[in-house]
mmCIF file of C-alpha atoms in Angstrom:
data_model
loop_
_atom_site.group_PDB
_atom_site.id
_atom_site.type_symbol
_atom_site.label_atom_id
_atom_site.label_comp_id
_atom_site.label_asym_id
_atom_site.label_seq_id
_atom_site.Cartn_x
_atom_site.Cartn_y
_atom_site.Cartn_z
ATOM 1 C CA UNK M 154 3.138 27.411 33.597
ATOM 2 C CA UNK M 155 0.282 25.120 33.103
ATOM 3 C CA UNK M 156 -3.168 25.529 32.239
ATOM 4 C CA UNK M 157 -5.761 26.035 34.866
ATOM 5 C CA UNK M 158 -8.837 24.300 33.889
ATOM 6 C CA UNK M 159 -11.928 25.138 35.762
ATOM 7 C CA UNK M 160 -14.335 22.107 35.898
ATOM 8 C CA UNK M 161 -18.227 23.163 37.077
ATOM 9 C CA UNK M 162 -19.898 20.209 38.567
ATOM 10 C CA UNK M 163 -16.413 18.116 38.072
ATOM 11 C CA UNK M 164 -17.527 15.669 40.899
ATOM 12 C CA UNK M 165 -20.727 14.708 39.107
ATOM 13 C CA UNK M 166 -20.762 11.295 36.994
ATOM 14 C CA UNK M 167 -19.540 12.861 33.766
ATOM 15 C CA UNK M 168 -17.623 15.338 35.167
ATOM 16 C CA UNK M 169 -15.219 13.096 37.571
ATOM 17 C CA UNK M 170 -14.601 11.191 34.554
ATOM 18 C CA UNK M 171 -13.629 14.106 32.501
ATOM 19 C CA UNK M 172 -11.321 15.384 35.161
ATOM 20 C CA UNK M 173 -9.982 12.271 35.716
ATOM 21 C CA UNK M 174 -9.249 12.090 32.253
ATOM 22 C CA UNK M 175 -7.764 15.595 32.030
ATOM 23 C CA UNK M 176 -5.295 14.508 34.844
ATOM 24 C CA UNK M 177 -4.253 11.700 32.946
ATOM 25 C CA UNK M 178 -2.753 13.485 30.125
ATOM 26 C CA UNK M 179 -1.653 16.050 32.196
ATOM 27 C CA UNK M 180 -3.722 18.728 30.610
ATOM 28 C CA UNK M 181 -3.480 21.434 32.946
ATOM 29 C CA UNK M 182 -4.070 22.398 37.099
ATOM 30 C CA UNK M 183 -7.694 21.385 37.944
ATOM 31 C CA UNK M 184 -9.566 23.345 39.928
ATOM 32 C CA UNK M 185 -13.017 21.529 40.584
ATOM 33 C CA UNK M 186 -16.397 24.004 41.616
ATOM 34 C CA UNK M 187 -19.381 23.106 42.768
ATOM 35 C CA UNK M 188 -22.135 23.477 45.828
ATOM 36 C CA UNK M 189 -21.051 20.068 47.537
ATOM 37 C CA UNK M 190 -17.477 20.784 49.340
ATOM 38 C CA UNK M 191 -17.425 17.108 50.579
ATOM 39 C CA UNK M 192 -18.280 15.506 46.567
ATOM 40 C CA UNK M 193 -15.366 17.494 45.198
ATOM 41 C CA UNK M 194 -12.641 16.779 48.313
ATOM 42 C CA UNK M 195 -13.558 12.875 47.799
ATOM 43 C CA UNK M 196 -13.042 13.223 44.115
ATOM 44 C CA UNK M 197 -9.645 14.938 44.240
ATOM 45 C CA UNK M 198 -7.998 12.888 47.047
ATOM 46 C CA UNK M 199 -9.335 9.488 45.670
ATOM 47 C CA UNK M 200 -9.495 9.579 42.053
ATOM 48 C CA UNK M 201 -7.044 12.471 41.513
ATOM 49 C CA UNK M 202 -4.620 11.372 43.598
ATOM 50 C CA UNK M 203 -5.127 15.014 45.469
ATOM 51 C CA UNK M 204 -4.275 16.833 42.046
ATOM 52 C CA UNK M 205 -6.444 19.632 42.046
ATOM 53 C CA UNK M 206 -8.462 22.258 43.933
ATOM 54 C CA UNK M 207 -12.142 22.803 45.222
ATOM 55 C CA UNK M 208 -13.194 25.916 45.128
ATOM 56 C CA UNK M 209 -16.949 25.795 46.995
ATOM 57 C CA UNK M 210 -19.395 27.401 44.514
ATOM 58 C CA UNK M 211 -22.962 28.568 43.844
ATOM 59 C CA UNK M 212 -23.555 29.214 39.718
ATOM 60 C CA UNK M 213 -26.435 31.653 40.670
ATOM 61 C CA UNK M 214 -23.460 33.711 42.944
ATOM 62 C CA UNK M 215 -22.465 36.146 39.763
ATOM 63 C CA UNK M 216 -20.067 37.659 41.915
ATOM 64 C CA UNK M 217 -18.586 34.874 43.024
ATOM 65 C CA UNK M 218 -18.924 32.854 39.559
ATOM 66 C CA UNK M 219 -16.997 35.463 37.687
ATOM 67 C CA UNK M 220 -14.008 35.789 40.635
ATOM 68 C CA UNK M 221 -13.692 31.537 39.839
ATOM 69 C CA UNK M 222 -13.884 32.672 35.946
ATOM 70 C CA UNK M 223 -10.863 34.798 36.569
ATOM 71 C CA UNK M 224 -8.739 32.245 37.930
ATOM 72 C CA UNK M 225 -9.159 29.997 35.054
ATOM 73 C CA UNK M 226 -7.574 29.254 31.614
ATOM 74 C CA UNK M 227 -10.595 27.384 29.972
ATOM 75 C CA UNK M 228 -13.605 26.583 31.942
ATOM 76 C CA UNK M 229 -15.286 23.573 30.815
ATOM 77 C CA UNK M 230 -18.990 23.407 32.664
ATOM 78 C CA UNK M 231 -20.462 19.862 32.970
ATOM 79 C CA UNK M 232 -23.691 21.577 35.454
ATOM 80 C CA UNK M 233 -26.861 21.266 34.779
ATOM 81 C CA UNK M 234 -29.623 21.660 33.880
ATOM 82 C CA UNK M 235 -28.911 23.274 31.022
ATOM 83 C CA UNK M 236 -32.202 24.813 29.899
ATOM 84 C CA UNK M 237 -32.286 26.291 33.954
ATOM 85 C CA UNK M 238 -28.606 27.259 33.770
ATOM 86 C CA UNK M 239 -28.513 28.437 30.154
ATOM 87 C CA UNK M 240 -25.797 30.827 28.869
ATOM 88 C CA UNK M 241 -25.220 31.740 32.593
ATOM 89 C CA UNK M 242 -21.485 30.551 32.857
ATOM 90 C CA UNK M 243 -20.550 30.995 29.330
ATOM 91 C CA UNK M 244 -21.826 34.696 29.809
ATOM 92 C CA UNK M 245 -19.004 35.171 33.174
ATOM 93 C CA UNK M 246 -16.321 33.038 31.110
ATOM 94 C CA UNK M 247 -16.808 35.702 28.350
ATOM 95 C CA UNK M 248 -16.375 38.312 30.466
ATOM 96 C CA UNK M 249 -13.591 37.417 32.224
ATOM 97 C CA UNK M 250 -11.913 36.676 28.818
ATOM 98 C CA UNK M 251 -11.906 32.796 29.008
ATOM 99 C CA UNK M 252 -12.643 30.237 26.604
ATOM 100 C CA UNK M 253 -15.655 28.194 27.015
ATOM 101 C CA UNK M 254 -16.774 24.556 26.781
ATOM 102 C CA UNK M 255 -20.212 23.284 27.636
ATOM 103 C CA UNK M 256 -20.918 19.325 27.506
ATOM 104 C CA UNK M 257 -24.811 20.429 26.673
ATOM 105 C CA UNK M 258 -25.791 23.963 25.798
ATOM 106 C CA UNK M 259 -27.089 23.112 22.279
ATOM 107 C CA UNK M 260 -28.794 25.507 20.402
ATOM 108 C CA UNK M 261 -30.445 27.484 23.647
ATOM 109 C CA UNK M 262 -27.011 28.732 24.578
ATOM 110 C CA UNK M 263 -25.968 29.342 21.475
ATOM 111 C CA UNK M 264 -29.396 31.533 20.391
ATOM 112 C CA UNK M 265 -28.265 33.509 23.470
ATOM 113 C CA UNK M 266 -24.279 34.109 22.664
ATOM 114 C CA UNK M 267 -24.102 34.333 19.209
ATOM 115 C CA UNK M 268 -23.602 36.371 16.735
ATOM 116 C CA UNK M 269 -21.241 39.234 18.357
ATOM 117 C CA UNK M 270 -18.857 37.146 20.343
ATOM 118 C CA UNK M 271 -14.792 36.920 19.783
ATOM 119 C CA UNK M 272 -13.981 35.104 22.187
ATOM 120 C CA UNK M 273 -13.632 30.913 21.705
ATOM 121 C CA UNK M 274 -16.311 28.259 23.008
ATOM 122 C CA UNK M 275 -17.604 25.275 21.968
ATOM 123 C CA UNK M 276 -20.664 23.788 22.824
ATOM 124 C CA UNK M 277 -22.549 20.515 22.627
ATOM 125 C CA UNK M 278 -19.362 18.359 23.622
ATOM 126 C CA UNK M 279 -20.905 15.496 24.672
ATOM 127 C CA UNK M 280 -22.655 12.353 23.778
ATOM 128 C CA UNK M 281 -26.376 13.586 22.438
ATOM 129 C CA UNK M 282 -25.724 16.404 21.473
ATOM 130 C CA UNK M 283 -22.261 15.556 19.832
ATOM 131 C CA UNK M 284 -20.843 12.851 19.038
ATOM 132 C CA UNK M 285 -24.241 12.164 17.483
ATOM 133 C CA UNK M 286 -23.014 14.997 15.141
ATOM 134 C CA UNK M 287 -19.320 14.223 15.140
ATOM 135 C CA UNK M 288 -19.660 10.409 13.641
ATOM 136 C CA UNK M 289 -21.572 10.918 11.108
ATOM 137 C CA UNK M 290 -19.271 13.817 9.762
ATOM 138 C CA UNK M 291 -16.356 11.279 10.301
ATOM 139 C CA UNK M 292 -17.794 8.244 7.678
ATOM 140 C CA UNK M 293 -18.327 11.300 5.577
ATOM 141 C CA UNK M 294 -14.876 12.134 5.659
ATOM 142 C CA UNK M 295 -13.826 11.607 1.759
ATOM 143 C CA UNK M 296 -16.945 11.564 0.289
ATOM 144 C CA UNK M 297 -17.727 13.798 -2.347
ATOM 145 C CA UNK M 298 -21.683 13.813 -1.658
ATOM 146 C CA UNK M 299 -23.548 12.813 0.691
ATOM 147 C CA UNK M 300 -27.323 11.338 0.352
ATOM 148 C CA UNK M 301 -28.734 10.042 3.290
ATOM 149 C CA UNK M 302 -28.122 9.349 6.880
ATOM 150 C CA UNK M 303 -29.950 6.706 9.619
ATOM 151 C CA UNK M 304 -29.182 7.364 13.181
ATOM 152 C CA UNK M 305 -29.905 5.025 16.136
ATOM 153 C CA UNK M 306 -28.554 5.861 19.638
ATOM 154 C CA UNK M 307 -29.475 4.040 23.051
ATOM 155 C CA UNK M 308 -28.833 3.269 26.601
ATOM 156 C CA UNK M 309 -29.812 1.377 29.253
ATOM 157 C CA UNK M 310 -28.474 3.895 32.057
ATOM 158 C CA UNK M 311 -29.738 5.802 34.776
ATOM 159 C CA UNK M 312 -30.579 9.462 34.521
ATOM 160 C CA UNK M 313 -29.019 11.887 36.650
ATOM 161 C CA UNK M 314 -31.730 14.981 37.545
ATOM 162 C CA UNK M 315 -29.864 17.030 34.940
ATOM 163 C CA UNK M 316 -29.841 15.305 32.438
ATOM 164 C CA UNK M 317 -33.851 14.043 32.678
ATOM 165 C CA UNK M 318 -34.775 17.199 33.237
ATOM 166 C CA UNK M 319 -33.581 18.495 30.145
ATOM 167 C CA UNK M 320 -34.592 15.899 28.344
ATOM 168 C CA UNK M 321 -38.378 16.657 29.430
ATOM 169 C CA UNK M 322 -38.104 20.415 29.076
ATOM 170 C CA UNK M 323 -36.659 19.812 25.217
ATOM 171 C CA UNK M 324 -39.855 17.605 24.741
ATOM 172 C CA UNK M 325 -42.146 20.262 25.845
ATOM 173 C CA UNK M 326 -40.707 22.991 24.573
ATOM 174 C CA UNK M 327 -40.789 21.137 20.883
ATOM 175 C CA UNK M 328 -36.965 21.388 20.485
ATOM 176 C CA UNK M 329 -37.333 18.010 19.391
ATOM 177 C CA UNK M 330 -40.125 17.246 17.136
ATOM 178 C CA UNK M 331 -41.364 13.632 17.781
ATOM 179 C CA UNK M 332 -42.421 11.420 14.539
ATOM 180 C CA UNK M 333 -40.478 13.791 11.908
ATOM 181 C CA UNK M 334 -37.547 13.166 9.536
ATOM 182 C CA UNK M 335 -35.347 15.081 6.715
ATOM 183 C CA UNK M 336 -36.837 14.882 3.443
ATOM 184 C CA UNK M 337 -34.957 17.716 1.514
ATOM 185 C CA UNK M 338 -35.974 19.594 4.698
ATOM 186 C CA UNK M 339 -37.596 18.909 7.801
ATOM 187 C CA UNK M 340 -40.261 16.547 7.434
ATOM 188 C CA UNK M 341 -43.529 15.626 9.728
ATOM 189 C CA UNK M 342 -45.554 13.301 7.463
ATOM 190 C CA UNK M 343 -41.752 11.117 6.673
ATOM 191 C CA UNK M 344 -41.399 8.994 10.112
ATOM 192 C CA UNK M 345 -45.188 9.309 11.356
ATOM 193 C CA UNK M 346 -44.508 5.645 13.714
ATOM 194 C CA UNK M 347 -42.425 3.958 16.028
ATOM 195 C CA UNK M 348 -40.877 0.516 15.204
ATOM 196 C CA UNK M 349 -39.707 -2.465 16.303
ATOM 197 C CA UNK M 350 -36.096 -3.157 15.719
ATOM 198 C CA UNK M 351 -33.512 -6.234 16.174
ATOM 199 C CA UNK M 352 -30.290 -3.841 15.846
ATOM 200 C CA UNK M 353 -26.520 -5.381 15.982
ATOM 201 C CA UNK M 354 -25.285 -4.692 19.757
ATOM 202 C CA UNK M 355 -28.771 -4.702 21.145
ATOM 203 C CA UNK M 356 -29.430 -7.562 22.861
ATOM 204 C CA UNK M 357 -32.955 -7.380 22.932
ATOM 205 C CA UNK M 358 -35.817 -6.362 20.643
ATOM 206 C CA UNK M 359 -36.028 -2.650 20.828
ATOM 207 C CA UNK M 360 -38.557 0.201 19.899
ATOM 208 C CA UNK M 361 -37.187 2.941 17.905
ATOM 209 C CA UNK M 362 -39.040 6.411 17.849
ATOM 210 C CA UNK M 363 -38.042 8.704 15.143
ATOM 211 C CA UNK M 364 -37.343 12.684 15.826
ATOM 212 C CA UNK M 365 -35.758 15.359 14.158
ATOM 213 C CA UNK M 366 -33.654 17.317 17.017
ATOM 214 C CA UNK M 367 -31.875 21.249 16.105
ATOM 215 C CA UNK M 368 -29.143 19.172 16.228
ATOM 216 C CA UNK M 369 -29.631 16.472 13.463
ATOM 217 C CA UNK M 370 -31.391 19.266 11.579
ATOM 218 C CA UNK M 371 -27.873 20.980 11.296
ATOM 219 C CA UNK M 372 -26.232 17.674 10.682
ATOM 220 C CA UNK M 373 -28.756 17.638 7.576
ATOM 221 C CA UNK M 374 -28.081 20.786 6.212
ATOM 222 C CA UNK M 375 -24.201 20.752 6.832
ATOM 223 C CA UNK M 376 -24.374 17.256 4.913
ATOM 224 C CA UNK M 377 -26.295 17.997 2.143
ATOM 225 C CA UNK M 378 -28.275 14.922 2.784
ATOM 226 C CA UNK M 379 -31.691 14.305 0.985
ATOM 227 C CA UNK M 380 -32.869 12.087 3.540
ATOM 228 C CA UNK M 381 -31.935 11.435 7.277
ATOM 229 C CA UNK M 382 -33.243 9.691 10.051
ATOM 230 C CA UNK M 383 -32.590 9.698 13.842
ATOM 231 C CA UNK M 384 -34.322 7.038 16.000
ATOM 232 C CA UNK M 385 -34.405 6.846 19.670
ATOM 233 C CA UNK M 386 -33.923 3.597 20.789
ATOM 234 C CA UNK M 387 -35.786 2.701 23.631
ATOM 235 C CA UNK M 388 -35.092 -0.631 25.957
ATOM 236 C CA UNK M 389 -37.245 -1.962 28.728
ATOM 237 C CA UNK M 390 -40.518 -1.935 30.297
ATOM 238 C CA UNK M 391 -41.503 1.382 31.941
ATOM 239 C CA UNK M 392 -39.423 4.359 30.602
ATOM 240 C CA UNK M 393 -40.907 3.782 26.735
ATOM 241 C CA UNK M 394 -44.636 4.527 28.906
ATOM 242 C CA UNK M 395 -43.125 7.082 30.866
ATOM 243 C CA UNK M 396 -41.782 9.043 27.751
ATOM 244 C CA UNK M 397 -45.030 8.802 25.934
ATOM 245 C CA UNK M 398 -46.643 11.255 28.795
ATOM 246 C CA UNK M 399 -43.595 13.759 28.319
ATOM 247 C CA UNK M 400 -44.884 15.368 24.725
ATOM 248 C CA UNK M 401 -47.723 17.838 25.285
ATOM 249 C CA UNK M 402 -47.258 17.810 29.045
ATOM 250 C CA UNK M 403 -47.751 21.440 31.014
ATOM 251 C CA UNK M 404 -44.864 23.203 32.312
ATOM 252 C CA UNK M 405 -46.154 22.557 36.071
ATOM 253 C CA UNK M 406 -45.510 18.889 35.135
ATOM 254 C CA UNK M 407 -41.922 19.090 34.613
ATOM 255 C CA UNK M 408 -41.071 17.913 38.084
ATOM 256 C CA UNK M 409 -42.726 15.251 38.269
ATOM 257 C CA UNK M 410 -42.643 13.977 35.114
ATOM 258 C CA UNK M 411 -38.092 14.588 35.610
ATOM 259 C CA UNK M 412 -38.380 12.094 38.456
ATOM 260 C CA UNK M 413 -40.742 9.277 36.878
ATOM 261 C CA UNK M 414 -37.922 9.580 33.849
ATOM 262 C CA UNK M 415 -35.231 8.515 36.599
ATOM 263 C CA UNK M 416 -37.346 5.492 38.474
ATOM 264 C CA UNK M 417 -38.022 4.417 34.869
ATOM 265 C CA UNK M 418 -34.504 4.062 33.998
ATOM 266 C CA UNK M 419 -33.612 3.223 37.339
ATOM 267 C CA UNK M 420 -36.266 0.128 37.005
ATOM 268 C CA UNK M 421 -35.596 -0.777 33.589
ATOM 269 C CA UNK M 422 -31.582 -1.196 34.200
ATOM 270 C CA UNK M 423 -32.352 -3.712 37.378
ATOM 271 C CA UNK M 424 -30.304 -6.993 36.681
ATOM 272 C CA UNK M 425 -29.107 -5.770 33.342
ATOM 273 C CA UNK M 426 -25.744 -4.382 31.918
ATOM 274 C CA UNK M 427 -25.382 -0.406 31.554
ATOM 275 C CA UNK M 428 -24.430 0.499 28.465
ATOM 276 C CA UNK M 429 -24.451 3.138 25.751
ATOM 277 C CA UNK M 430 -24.472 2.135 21.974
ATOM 278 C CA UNK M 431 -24.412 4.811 18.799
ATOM 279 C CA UNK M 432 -25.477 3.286 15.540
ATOM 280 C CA UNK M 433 -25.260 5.218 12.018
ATOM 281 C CA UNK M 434 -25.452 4.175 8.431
ATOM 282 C CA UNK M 435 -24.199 6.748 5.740
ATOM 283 C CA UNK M 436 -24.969 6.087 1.942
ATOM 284 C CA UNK M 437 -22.925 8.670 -0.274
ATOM 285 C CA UNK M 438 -20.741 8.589 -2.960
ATOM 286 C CA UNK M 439 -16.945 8.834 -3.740
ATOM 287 C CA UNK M 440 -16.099 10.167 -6.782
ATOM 288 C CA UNK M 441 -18.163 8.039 -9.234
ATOM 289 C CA UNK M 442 -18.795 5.478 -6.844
ATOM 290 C CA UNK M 443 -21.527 4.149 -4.417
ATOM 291 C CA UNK M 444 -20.689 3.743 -0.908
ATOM 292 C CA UNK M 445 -22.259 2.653 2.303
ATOM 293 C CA UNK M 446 -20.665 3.052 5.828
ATOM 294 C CA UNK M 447 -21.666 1.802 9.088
ATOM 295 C CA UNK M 448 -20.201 2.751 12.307
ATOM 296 C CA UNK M 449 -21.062 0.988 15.758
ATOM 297 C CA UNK M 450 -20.002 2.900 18.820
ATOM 298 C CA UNK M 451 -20.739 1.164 21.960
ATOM 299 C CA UNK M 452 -19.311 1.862 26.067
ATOM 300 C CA UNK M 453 -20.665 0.768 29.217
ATOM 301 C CA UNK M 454 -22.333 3.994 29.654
ATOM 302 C CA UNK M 455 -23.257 7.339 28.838
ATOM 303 C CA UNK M 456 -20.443 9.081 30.698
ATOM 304 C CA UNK M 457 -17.763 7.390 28.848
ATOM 305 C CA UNK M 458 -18.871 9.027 25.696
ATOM 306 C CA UNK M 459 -19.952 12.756 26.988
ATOM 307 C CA UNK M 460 -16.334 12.510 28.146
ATOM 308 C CA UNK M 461 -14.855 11.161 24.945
ATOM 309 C CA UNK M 462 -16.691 14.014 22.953
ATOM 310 C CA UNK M 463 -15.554 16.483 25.834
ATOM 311 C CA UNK M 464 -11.599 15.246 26.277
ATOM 312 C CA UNK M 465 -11.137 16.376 22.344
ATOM 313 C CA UNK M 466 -12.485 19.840 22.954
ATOM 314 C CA UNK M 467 -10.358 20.606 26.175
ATOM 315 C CA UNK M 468 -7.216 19.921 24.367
ATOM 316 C CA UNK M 469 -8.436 21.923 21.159
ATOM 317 C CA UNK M 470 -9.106 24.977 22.940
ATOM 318 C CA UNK M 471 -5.536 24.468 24.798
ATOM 319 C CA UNK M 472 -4.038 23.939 21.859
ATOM 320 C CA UNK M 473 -5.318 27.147 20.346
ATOM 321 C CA UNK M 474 -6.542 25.623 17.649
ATOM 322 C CA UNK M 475 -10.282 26.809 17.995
ATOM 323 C CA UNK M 476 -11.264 30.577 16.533
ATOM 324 C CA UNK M 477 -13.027 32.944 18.337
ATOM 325 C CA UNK M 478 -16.833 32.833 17.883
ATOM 326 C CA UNK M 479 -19.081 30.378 19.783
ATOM 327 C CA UNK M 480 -19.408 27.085 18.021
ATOM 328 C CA UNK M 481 -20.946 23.354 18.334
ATOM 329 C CA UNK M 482 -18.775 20.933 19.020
ATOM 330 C CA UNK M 483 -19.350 19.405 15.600
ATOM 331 C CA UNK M 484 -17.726 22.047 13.463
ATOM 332 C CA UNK M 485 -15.148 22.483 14.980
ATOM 333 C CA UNK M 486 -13.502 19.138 15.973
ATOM 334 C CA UNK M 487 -11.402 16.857 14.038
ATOM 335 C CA UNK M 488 -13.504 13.822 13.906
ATOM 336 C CA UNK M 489 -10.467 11.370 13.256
ATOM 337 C CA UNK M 490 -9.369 12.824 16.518
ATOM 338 C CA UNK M 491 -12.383 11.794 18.226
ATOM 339 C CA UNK M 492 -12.580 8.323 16.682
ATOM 340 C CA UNK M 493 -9.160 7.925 18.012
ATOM 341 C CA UNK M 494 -10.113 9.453 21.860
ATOM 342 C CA UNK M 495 -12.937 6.487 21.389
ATOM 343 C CA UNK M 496 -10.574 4.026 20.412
ATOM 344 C CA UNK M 497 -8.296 4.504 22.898
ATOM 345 C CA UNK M 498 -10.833 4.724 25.807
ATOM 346 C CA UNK M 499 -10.359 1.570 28.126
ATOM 347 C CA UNK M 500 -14.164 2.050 29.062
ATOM 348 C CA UNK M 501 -15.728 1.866 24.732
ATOM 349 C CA UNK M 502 -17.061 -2.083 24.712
ATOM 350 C CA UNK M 503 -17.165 -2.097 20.625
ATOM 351 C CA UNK M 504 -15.982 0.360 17.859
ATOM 352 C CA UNK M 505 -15.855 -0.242 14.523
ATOM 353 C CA UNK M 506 -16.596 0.796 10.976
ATOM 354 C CA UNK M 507 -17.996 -1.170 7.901
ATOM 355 C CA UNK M 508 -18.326 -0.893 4.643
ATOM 356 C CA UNK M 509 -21.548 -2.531 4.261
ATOM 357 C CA UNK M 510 -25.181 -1.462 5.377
ATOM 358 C CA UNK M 511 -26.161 -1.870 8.967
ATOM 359 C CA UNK M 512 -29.000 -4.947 8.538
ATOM 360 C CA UNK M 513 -25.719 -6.902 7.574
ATOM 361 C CA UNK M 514 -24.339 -6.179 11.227
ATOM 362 C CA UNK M 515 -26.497 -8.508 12.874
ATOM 363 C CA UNK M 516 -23.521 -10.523 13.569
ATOM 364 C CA UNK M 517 -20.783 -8.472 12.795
ATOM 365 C CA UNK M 518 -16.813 -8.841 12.909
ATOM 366 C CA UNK M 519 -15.600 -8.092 16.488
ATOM 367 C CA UNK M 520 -12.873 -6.201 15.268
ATOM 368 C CA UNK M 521 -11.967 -2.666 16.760
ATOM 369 C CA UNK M 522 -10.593 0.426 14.917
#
């Protein structure tokens, strides 16, 4: 008998894509949840070819969130917001016995479920946080130490509500500490400005603001790196002005400030191409010898890459392969696997690795992994 994989909020943007993906491969029964009976019925009878189930469903119903936890072999939840909906499905799937994958989560879920727990789930499968954790783990692959790391990730997409909400809420609740670096720890005084950048795969000038996220902190530590660097890169007109009012803002500004995020992005993609691009330079060593990696990951938007991060983790958790405990995406992954899942993804514009420092990508080799 197959897998039944329970997908929460499967007929949003990233989570159509991930069940369309999971039918694909033939991963297991879907059965798709959400609030909006008529989103999920259109999803499974056009872009699932009717395979799969809707199953009508309010996350703050505990009884009837754990009875839809019950049915399942592995639910993956793709909801948000995930600072508003927090550990509350990871806390029925535990009950009920059922592994666990969250596309966000991030360190607020995982404050809340660990230590204590035996049962598996993953967290942070998706694009920021994850594979923004994931790559750089992958050029590190055969190196025997591991100095420093740069970071640059953009998009010129829309927002969905989730996903600017949370962005604004991590802001203000200084998750994400604007203008700060790793210097043999975390650093406030080592990135104190934003910059200007030409980057390869950008096709305009861009600003880059340096932060130090839980995340990349982690990355740090796990690395061993003396110095890293992660760099928002921000494109157009009105959401770099727009962001600026986020940090220090009031908790009664959250709403308003979540849908200026949106227009902004909304406005700032008008008559230009959606896309998502991941940028990382890794200097290390091998042995006795000096090396410097460069990977470019780029997809016509954000979606394709939550779901390439997220595809991996559904069929690790089928597979068995992932321990009890509650983990971050990150650890627990293969990262050649994911590299592969990127590779393979008809939607990923540009993928490949160098062996050279990023300021000599300007015009680099079109070549794919």
């Amino acid at each position: 008998m197959s897998a039944r994989i329970g997908l929460l909020g499967g007929y949003g943007a990233v989570g159509a894509l991930i069940a369309e993906r999971v039918a694909q491969r033939g991963l297991g029964a879907l059965s798709i949840a959400g609030r909006d009976a008529r989103a999920g019925q259109v999803l499974i009878a056009e872009r699932l070819n009717g395979a799969g189930e809707f199953t009508e469903l309010d996350l703050y119903d505990a009884d009837a969130l754990a009875q839809f936890c019950d049915r399942c072999d592995l639910v993956v939840n793709c909801a948000g917001p995930t600072r508003r909906i927090l550990d509350r499905v990871a806390v029925a799937a535990r009950d009920a016995g059922v592994p666990y994958i969250d596309i966000g989560g991030d360190h607020p879920v995982h404050a809340r479920l660990a230590p204590g727990n035996d049962w598996p789930a993953i967290l942070s499968a998706g694009m920021i946080p994850g594979l923004s954790a994931l790559l750089p783990r992958y050029l590190a692959r055969d190196c025997t130490s591991v100095q420093s790391l740069t970071v640059y990730h953009g998009a010129r997409d829309t927002f969905g509500y989730s996903s600017a909400y949370d962005y604004v809420v991590g802001i203000g609740d200084g998750d994400d500490i604007p203008m700060a670096a790793w210097r043999d720890g975390p650093s406030e005084d080592a990135a104190r400005r934003v910059v200007d950048l030409r980057l390869p795969h950008f096709p305009e000038p861009v600003t880059g603001q340096p932060y130090l996220s839980p995340e990349a902190r982690r990355t740090a530590a796990d690395l061993g790196l003396s110095t890293g660097t992660w760099y928002s890169v921000l494109e157009g007109e009105r959401l770099p002005v727009v962001l600026q009012q986020v940090a220090g803002s009031r908790p009664d500004e959250v709403a308003a400030l979540t849908e200026k995020v949106r227009r902004a992005a909304e406005f700032d993609l008008l008559g230009r191409t959606r896309h998502a691009t991941l940028l990382f330079q890794l200097d290390g060593r091998r042995d006795d010898r000096a090396i410097t990696r460069s990977l470019v990951v780029r997809a016509e938007g954000a979606t394709v890459l939550v779901a390439a991060a997220a595809l991996p983790a559904i069929e690790a958790v089928l597979a068995g392969a992932v321990a009890p405990g509650v983990h971050f995406a990150a650890e627990v992954l293969d990262p050649g696997r994911v590299v592969d899942d990127l590779a393979a993804a008809p939607a990923i514009v540009h993928l490949s690795e160098h062996d050279v420092a990023l300021d000599a990508l300007i015009a680099p080799d079109e070549g794919s992994l």
